[in-house]
């Protein structure tokens, strides 16, 4: 159970670097020192570090299937299925019961419905994951709404009640969480939108850690726009600087978080495309400038890239050693060919699971820097970018 420790701090005490329990005296104008007390998530710190390391383990990454019911409905509609609970269950069951998945997948982000759901034969979905040594995760944000006072930008809701929801998710078996907020380059981004995104992520991260969940920190910089890769680099540096500033201000333990950045690419409508080597160079430059090596894993989103592009870019980023585990947390770039193979037909489940395993294996090889695109299907090469995409 969650039990935040109330730590009395003074100048002489010291403690573990994992708990980050710091000692300091605060001067309040007079010469006498004022004792400062800070509420810390000490009880979970070792577990958080262990969970993050398990997820960031060599040759493995995250299968993101945390689409809200509305977004899952879009996936199902693409193969002519109705958005019913039974169809969502059948689809997620197919994914989570894929034999051998745990070899390539270390964690899976679920939507609340799936976290509390069972398969058609009555087995909990979380148990299907645990059996394969895959850590169950949960999307905890409540989605995006317009941000008043901004340039038509948005902010992410979900802090109200987050502590109690997180404690429930932990009881149900979740060990990591995800909060996705977005930053739009064509809209500015405004200083207000960046600050709001960074602050929200930091509050969420602190609350997650306090309840035993490793927070995935995801300020998605949208692909929308005709800007150059240099502009994306500049914006990404600005956003991550602010995110880490507030993470530190909220006493978040960096060893117990994971990041989910967008790759640094030109905007989707830019006149020139960048090759994987260029994307890797810009993305790693940005990360090395902004992300401390205490962070165990960088788990990229695919953001509308084709399955093959996402894999090639990841492969390019793993051609030399990095200070962190550099891997994937793809939704669209892992699910596209599965949906096409499945078509909602029970007789296609096996071939659809093989399609998932093939993509998971390709990305596992890319994580190890050993992927070859030879023999990839035409479908894997098709981009999935949709303007103004929502989750
Ligand atoms: P993709 O961009 O890979 O579709 O996923 C983003 C995401 O946040 C899913 O958890």
Short mmCIF file of C-alpha atoms and ligand atoms in Angstrom, two decimals:
data_model
loop_
_atom_site.label_atom_id
_atom_site.label_comp_id
_atom_site.label_asym_id
_atom_site.label_seq_id
_atom_site.Cartn_x
_atom_site.Cartn_y
_atom_site.Cartn_z
CA UNK A 1 0.00 0.00 0.00
CA UNK A 2 1.05 3.53 -0.53
CA UNK A 3 2.50 5.12 2.53
CA UNK A 4 4.42 8.28 1.90
CA UNK A 5 7.08 8.74 4.50
CA UNK A 6 7.20 12.05 6.30
CA UNK A 7 10.87 12.79 6.58
CA UNK A 8 12.24 15.24 9.09
CA UNK A 9 15.28 16.83 7.62
CA UNK A 10 18.19 18.49 9.23
CA UNK A 11 21.66 19.47 8.15
CA UNK A 12 23.46 16.52 9.63
CA UNK A 13 21.34 13.56 8.47
CA UNK A 14 21.98 11.80 5.19
CA UNK A 15 20.26 8.96 3.36
CA UNK A 16 20.12 6.70 0.31
CA UNK A 17 20.63 8.24 -3.12
CA UNK A 18 17.57 6.26 -4.35
CA UNK A 19 15.15 7.75 -1.86
CA UNK A 20 16.67 11.14 -2.52
CA UNK A 21 15.79 12.18 1.02
CA UNK A 22 17.78 15.35 1.33
CA UNK A 23 18.76 17.33 4.32
CA UNK A 24 18.76 21.06 4.44
CA UNK A 25 18.18 23.95 6.74
CA UNK A 26 16.17 26.89 5.52
CA UNK A 27 17.05 30.34 6.77
CA UNK A 28 14.06 32.58 7.25
CA UNK A 29 15.62 35.99 7.51
CA UNK A 30 16.76 35.51 11.08
CA UNK A 31 19.90 33.71 12.13
CA UNK A 32 18.00 30.65 13.43
CA UNK A 33 17.64 27.65 11.13
CA UNK A 34 14.09 26.52 10.32
CA UNK A 35 13.54 22.77 10.03
CA UNK A 36 11.93 21.77 6.75
CA UNK A 37 9.90 18.59 6.32
CA UNK A 38 9.28 17.03 2.94
CA UNK A 39 6.84 14.28 2.06
CA UNK A 40 8.73 11.63 0.05
CA UNK A 41 7.82 8.37 -1.63
CA UNK A 42 10.52 6.52 0.25
CA UNK A 43 8.57 3.30 0.70
CA UNK A 44 8.53 2.46 -2.99
CA UNK A 45 11.91 3.74 -4.13
CA UNK A 46 13.67 0.42 -4.48
CA UNK A 47 10.72 -1.14 -6.23
CA UNK A 48 10.48 1.81 -8.63
CA UNK A 49 14.13 1.44 -9.60
CA UNK A 50 13.68 -2.28 -10.13
CA UNK A 51 10.52 -1.85 -12.22
CA UNK A 52 12.16 0.78 -14.42
CA UNK A 53 15.19 -1.44 -14.95
CA UNK A 54 13.02 -4.44 -15.84
CA UNK A 55 11.18 -2.41 -18.46
CA UNK A 56 14.45 -0.99 -19.79
CA UNK A 57 16.04 -4.41 -20.27
CA UNK A 58 18.16 -5.27 -23.32
CA UNK A 59 16.29 -6.20 -26.48
CA UNK A 60 12.90 -5.30 -25.02
CA UNK A 61 10.45 -2.40 -25.21
CA UNK A 62 6.84 -1.44 -24.56
CA UNK A 63 3.66 -2.45 -26.38
CA UNK A 64 1.33 0.53 -26.00
CA UNK A 65 -2.34 -0.48 -26.22
CA UNK A 66 -3.75 2.24 -24.00
CA UNK A 67 -6.08 3.81 -26.53
CA UNK A 68 -9.16 5.32 -24.92
CA UNK A 69 -12.41 3.61 -25.93
CA UNK A 70 -12.99 6.29 -28.56
CA UNK A 71 -9.53 5.83 -30.11
CA UNK A 72 -9.75 2.05 -29.95
CA UNK A 73 -12.99 2.50 -31.86
CA UNK A 74 -11.02 4.17 -34.68
CA UNK A 75 -8.65 1.18 -34.82
CA UNK A 76 -11.58 -1.24 -34.96
CA UNK A 77 -13.39 0.88 -37.57
CA UNK A 78 -10.34 0.60 -39.84
CA UNK A 79 -11.19 -3.10 -40.23
CA UNK A 80 -14.98 -2.63 -40.24
CA UNK A 81 -15.68 -3.62 -36.61
CA UNK A 82 -18.09 -1.92 -34.20
CA UNK A 83 -16.67 -0.28 -31.11
CA UNK A 84 -18.19 -2.69 -28.55
CA UNK A 85 -16.64 -3.90 -25.31
CA UNK A 86 -16.60 -7.45 -26.71
CA UNK A 87 -14.62 -6.36 -29.79
CA UNK A 88 -12.15 -4.36 -27.71
CA UNK A 89 -11.72 -7.38 -25.43
CA UNK A 90 -11.19 -9.75 -28.39
CA UNK A 91 -8.57 -7.43 -29.87
CA UNK A 92 -6.65 -6.85 -26.65
CA UNK A 93 -6.86 -10.54 -25.78
CA UNK A 94 -5.29 -11.38 -29.14
CA UNK A 95 -2.42 -8.99 -28.45
CA UNK A 96 -1.75 -9.92 -24.83
CA UNK A 97 -1.90 -13.69 -25.30
CA UNK A 98 0.60 -13.77 -28.17
CA UNK A 99 2.95 -16.69 -27.45
CA UNK A 100 6.56 -15.62 -27.00
CA UNK A 101 5.76 -11.91 -26.67
CA UNK A 102 7.76 -11.54 -23.44
CA UNK A 103 11.00 -12.14 -25.28
CA UNK A 104 10.68 -8.75 -26.99
CA UNK A 105 8.18 -6.85 -24.85
CA UNK A 106 8.96 -5.82 -21.27
CA UNK A 107 5.89 -3.72 -20.50
CA UNK A 108 2.44 -3.03 -21.88
CA UNK A 109 0.42 0.14 -21.29
CA UNK A 110 -3.26 -0.60 -20.84
CA UNK A 111 -6.39 1.50 -20.76
CA UNK A 112 -8.40 1.23 -17.52
CA UNK A 113 -10.98 -1.08 -19.10
CA UNK A 114 -8.29 -3.63 -19.98
CA UNK A 115 -6.53 -3.43 -16.61
CA UNK A 116 -9.72 -4.62 -14.91
CA UNK A 117 -10.78 -6.97 -17.73
CA UNK A 118 -10.42 -10.73 -18.19
CA UNK A 119 -10.07 -12.80 -21.34
CA UNK A 120 -13.09 -14.67 -22.67
CA UNK A 121 -11.94 -17.72 -20.68
CA UNK A 122 -11.90 -15.73 -17.47
CA UNK A 123 -8.18 -15.10 -17.07
CA UNK A 124 -7.19 -11.61 -15.96
CA UNK A 125 -5.44 -9.68 -18.72
CA UNK A 126 -2.78 -8.61 -16.20
CA UNK A 127 -2.04 -12.28 -15.48
CA UNK A 128 -1.53 -12.95 -19.21
CA UNK A 129 1.18 -10.28 -19.07
CA UNK A 130 2.79 -11.36 -15.82
CA UNK A 131 3.13 -14.95 -17.06
CA UNK A 132 5.39 -13.64 -19.82
CA UNK A 133 7.37 -11.39 -17.50
CA UNK A 134 5.73 -8.30 -19.03
CA UNK A 135 5.05 -5.47 -16.58
CA UNK A 136 1.46 -4.14 -16.72
CA UNK A 137 1.13 -0.38 -17.07
CA UNK A 138 -1.80 2.03 -17.06
CA UNK A 139 -2.70 5.25 -18.84
CA UNK A 140 -3.69 7.65 -16.07
CA UNK A 141 -4.27 10.97 -17.81
CA UNK A 142 -7.81 12.05 -18.64
CA UNK A 143 -7.06 13.46 -22.06
CA UNK A 144 -6.53 16.85 -23.65
CA UNK A 145 -8.76 19.91 -23.52
CA UNK A 146 -8.30 23.44 -24.90
CA UNK A 147 -5.92 25.64 -22.91
CA UNK A 148 -7.52 29.07 -22.37
CA UNK A 149 -5.16 31.97 -23.00
CA UNK A 150 -2.96 30.00 -25.41
CA UNK A 151 -2.55 29.89 -29.21
CA UNK A 152 -5.23 27.25 -29.70
CA UNK A 153 -3.19 24.76 -27.69
CA UNK A 154 -4.25 22.13 -25.19
CA UNK A 155 -3.53 20.91 -21.69
CA UNK A 156 -3.81 17.50 -20.13
CA UNK A 157 -6.34 16.74 -17.38
CA UNK A 158 -6.23 14.08 -14.69
CA UNK A 159 -4.49 15.29 -11.52
CA UNK A 160 -7.69 15.36 -9.44
CA UNK A 161 -8.05 12.05 -7.62
CA UNK A 162 -4.86 10.73 -9.24
CA UNK A 163 -3.36 9.50 -5.96
CA UNK A 164 -6.32 7.31 -5.07
CA UNK A 165 -6.74 6.04 -8.63
CA UNK A 166 -3.03 5.19 -8.76
CA UNK A 167 -3.28 3.25 -5.49
CA UNK A 168 -6.17 1.23 -6.99
CA UNK A 169 -4.21 0.57 -10.18
CA UNK A 170 -1.26 -0.66 -8.12
CA UNK A 171 -3.56 -3.07 -6.26
CA UNK A 172 -4.82 -4.33 -9.60
CA UNK A 173 -1.25 -5.13 -10.70
CA UNK A 174 -0.08 -2.02 -12.56
CA UNK A 175 3.53 -1.07 -11.87
CA UNK A 176 4.01 1.82 -14.26
CA UNK A 177 1.92 4.69 -15.58
CA UNK A 178 1.65 6.93 -18.58
CA UNK A 179 0.55 10.54 -18.97
CA UNK A 180 0.58 11.95 -22.47
CA UNK A 181 0.45 15.65 -23.06
CA UNK A 182 1.18 17.33 -26.38
CA UNK A 183 3.07 20.31 -27.68
CA UNK A 184 2.24 21.75 -31.09
CA UNK A 185 4.96 23.47 -33.11
CA UNK A 186 2.63 25.22 -35.63
CA UNK A 187 0.77 26.76 -32.65
CA UNK A 188 3.95 28.26 -31.25
CA UNK A 189 4.36 26.54 -28.88
CA UNK A 190 3.49 29.29 -26.40
CA UNK A 191 5.48 29.66 -23.19
CA UNK A 192 2.22 29.04 -21.31
CA UNK A 193 1.54 25.71 -23.06
CA UNK A 194 5.10 24.46 -22.48
CA UNK A 195 5.03 25.42 -18.81
CA UNK A 196 1.64 23.83 -18.27
CA UNK A 197 2.73 20.61 -20.03
CA UNK A 198 5.94 20.41 -17.98
CA UNK A 199 4.29 21.20 -14.65
CA UNK A 200 1.46 18.70 -15.22
CA UNK A 201 3.94 15.95 -16.11
CA UNK A 202 6.01 16.67 -13.01
CA UNK A 203 3.01 16.64 -10.63
CA UNK A 204 1.80 13.40 -12.19
CA UNK A 205 5.29 11.85 -11.94
CA UNK A 206 5.58 12.69 -8.23
CA UNK A 207 2.11 11.29 -7.47
CA UNK A 208 2.83 8.10 -9.46
CA UNK A 209 6.07 7.44 -7.61
CA UNK A 210 4.33 8.05 -4.32
CA UNK A 211 1.96 5.22 -5.21
CA UNK A 212 4.50 2.71 -6.51
CA UNK A 213 4.04 3.38 -10.24
CA UNK A 214 7.00 4.25 -12.47
CA UNK A 215 5.85 7.32 -14.43
CA UNK A 216 6.40 7.46 -18.16
CA UNK A 217 6.97 11.12 -18.91
CA UNK A 218 5.56 11.92 -22.35
CA UNK A 219 5.44 15.43 -23.72
CA UNK A 220 4.64 14.45 -27.31
CA UNK A 221 5.88 17.06 -29.75
CA UNK A 222 3.42 16.54 -32.58
CA UNK A 223 4.60 15.78 -36.11
CA UNK A 224 2.07 18.29 -37.48
CA UNK A 225 3.58 21.21 -39.39
CA UNK A 226 5.92 22.14 -42.23
CA UNK A 227 8.86 23.13 -40.01
CA UNK A 228 12.44 21.94 -40.38
CA UNK A 229 14.25 19.40 -38.21
CA UNK A 230 16.24 22.29 -36.66
CA UNK A 231 13.01 23.86 -35.43
CA UNK A 232 11.95 20.56 -33.87
CA UNK A 233 15.33 20.30 -32.15
CA UNK A 234 14.99 23.80 -30.74
CA UNK A 235 11.46 23.17 -29.45
CA UNK A 236 12.34 19.74 -28.05
CA UNK A 237 15.28 21.21 -26.13
CA UNK A 238 13.04 23.91 -24.71
CA UNK A 239 10.35 21.46 -23.69
CA UNK A 240 12.69 18.90 -22.07
CA UNK A 241 14.61 21.59 -20.21
CA UNK A 242 11.39 22.74 -18.63
CA UNK A 243 10.16 19.20 -17.95
CA UNK A 244 13.37 18.33 -16.06
CA UNK A 245 13.30 21.63 -14.20
CA UNK A 246 9.87 20.84 -12.78
CA UNK A 247 10.61 17.14 -12.25
CA UNK A 248 13.49 18.21 -10.03
CA UNK A 249 11.39 20.85 -8.31
CA UNK A 250 8.82 18.16 -7.49
CA UNK A 251 11.53 15.88 -6.02
CA UNK A 252 10.91 13.16 -8.60
CA UNK A 253 13.50 10.38 -8.38
CA UNK A 254 15.09 10.19 -11.84
CA UNK A 255 16.19 6.55 -11.40
CA UNK A 256 12.51 5.62 -11.19
CA UNK A 257 11.09 7.26 -14.31
CA UNK A 258 11.01 6.45 -18.02
CA UNK A 259 10.72 8.93 -20.87
CA UNK A 260 8.56 8.69 -23.95
CA UNK A 261 9.82 11.37 -26.35
CA UNK A 262 8.99 12.02 -29.95
CA UNK A 263 11.95 11.54 -32.27
CA UNK A 264 13.40 14.77 -33.61
CA UNK A 265 12.21 14.87 -37.23
CA UNK A 266 11.08 17.54 -39.69
CA UNK A 267 7.34 18.37 -39.56
CA UNK A 268 5.11 15.98 -41.52
CA UNK A 269 4.52 18.62 -44.24
CA UNK A 270 8.13 19.77 -44.53
CA UNK A 271 9.47 19.69 -48.10
CA UNK A 272 12.32 17.34 -47.28
CA UNK A 273 12.30 14.05 -45.42
CA UNK A 274 15.16 13.14 -43.12
CA UNK A 275 16.89 9.77 -43.26
CA UNK A 276 17.25 7.58 -40.13
CA UNK A 277 20.88 8.62 -39.56
CA UNK A 278 19.92 12.31 -39.50
CA UNK A 279 16.95 11.66 -37.21
CA UNK A 280 19.19 9.62 -34.89
CA UNK A 281 21.81 12.35 -34.84
CA UNK A 282 19.37 15.14 -33.99
CA UNK A 283 17.41 13.07 -31.50
CA UNK A 284 20.48 11.86 -29.61
CA UNK A 285 21.95 15.38 -29.62
CA UNK A 286 18.79 16.67 -27.99
CA UNK A 287 18.65 13.86 -25.44
CA UNK A 288 22.33 14.12 -24.50
CA UNK A 289 21.91 17.84 -23.92
CA UNK A 290 18.82 17.46 -21.76
CA UNK A 291 18.47 14.02 -20.12
CA UNK A 292 20.62 13.03 -17.12
CA UNK A 293 22.16 9.54 -17.27
CA UNK A 294 20.32 8.64 -14.03
CA UNK A 295 17.22 8.10 -16.18
CA UNK A 296 17.17 4.38 -17.03
CA UNK A 297 15.20 4.33 -20.28
CA UNK A 298 14.09 6.33 -23.27
CA UNK A 299 11.07 4.63 -24.83
CA UNK A 300 10.12 6.42 -28.05
CA UNK A 301 6.61 6.89 -29.39
CA UNK A 302 6.04 6.30 -33.10
CA UNK A 303 3.79 9.34 -33.66
CA UNK A 304 2.46 8.37 -37.10
CA UNK A 305 5.68 7.07 -38.65
CA UNK A 306 5.32 3.86 -40.66
CA UNK A 307 6.17 0.64 -38.84
CA UNK A 308 9.40 0.34 -40.79
CA UNK A 309 10.46 3.99 -40.34
CA UNK A 310 9.98 3.71 -36.57
CA UNK A 311 12.10 0.56 -36.50
CA UNK A 312 14.83 1.96 -38.77
CA UNK A 313 15.09 5.15 -36.71
CA UNK A 314 15.41 3.17 -33.49
CA UNK A 315 18.06 0.97 -35.06
CA UNK A 316 20.03 4.05 -36.14
CA UNK A 317 19.95 5.38 -32.58
CA UNK A 318 21.49 2.18 -31.27
CA UNK A 319 24.59 2.09 -33.45
CA UNK A 320 26.79 3.22 -30.59
CA UNK A 321 26.39 3.01 -26.81
CA UNK A 322 24.02 5.48 -25.13
CA UNK A 323 23.88 6.57 -21.49
CA UNK A 324 20.34 5.16 -21.24
CA UNK A 325 18.45 2.18 -22.67
CA UNK A 326 17.06 3.50 -25.97
CA UNK A 327 13.98 1.58 -26.99
CA UNK A 328 10.36 1.73 -28.13
CA UNK A 329 6.89 2.26 -26.68
CA UNK A 330 4.95 2.08 -29.91
CA UNK A 331 1.21 1.88 -30.40
CA UNK A 332 0.53 2.54 -34.08
CA UNK A 333 3.89 1.17 -35.27
CA UNK A 334 3.25 -2.17 -33.53
CA UNK A 335 -0.45 -2.58 -34.18
CA UNK A 336 -0.99 -1.64 -37.80
CA UNK A 337 -0.10 -4.93 -39.47
CA UNK A 338 -1.77 -6.90 -36.67
CA UNK A 339 -5.12 -5.24 -37.33
CA UNK A 340 -4.77 -5.83 -41.04
CA UNK A 341 -3.98 -9.50 -40.52
CA UNK A 342 -6.79 -10.02 -38.00
CA UNK A 343 -9.78 -8.36 -39.73
CA UNK A 344 -11.86 -9.33 -36.70
CA UNK A 345 -11.97 -13.02 -37.69
CA UNK A 346 -11.27 -15.76 -35.12
CA UNK A 347 -9.56 -17.88 -37.79
CA UNK A 348 -7.00 -15.07 -38.31
CA UNK A 349 -5.93 -14.76 -34.66
CA UNK A 350 -2.83 -16.89 -35.11
CA UNK A 351 -1.57 -15.03 -38.17
CA UNK A 352 -2.28 -11.70 -36.46
CA UNK A 353 -0.28 -12.79 -33.42
CA UNK A 354 2.56 -13.76 -35.75
CA UNK A 355 2.41 -10.27 -37.26
CA UNK A 356 2.71 -8.74 -33.78
CA UNK A 357 5.62 -11.00 -32.92
CA UNK A 358 7.37 -10.06 -36.17
CA UNK A 359 7.10 -6.32 -35.39
CA UNK A 360 8.10 -6.82 -31.77
CA UNK A 361 11.13 -8.84 -32.88
CA UNK A 362 12.13 -6.23 -35.48
CA UNK A 363 12.05 -3.51 -32.81
CA UNK A 364 13.88 -5.72 -30.34
CA UNK A 365 16.65 -6.12 -32.93
CA UNK A 366 16.59 -2.36 -33.52
CA UNK A 367 17.01 -1.81 -29.78
CA UNK A 368 20.12 -3.95 -30.00
CA UNK A 369 21.24 -2.11 -33.16
CA UNK A 370 20.97 -5.31 -35.22
CA UNK A 371 17.89 -4.82 -37.40
CA UNK A 372 17.82 -5.35 -41.14
CA UNK A 373 14.88 -4.09 -43.22
CA UNK A 374 15.27 -6.90 -45.76
CA UNK A 375 12.00 -8.68 -46.49
CA UNK A 376 9.73 -6.09 -44.84
CA UNK A 377 6.21 -5.99 -46.32
CA UNK A 378 4.76 -3.06 -48.26
CA UNK A 379 2.27 -2.48 -45.42
CA UNK A 380 5.11 -1.98 -42.96
CA UNK A 381 6.36 0.90 -45.13
CA UNK A 382 3.06 2.84 -45.11
CA UNK A 383 3.00 5.99 -42.98
CA UNK A 384 0.20 6.40 -40.44
CA UNK A 385 0.35 10.12 -39.82
CA UNK A 386 -3.05 11.74 -39.27
CA UNK A 387 -3.24 15.52 -38.82
CA UNK A 388 -4.28 16.56 -35.31
CA UNK A 389 -4.37 12.92 -34.13
CA UNK A 390 -5.91 12.39 -30.69
CA UNK A 391 -5.58 9.45 -28.30
P1 LIG B 1 2.22 5.97 -31.02
O1 LIG B 1 2.61 7.38 -31.32
O2 LIG B 1 3.36 5.00 -31.12
O3 LIG B 1 1.01 5.52 -31.77
O4 LIG B 1 1.83 5.91 -29.46
C1 LIG B 1 1.79 7.02 -28.67
C2 LIG B 1 1.28 6.71 -27.32
O5 LIG B 1 1.41 7.55 -26.46
C3 LIG B 1 0.66 5.42 -27.01
O6 LIG B 1 0.80 5.12 -25.64
#
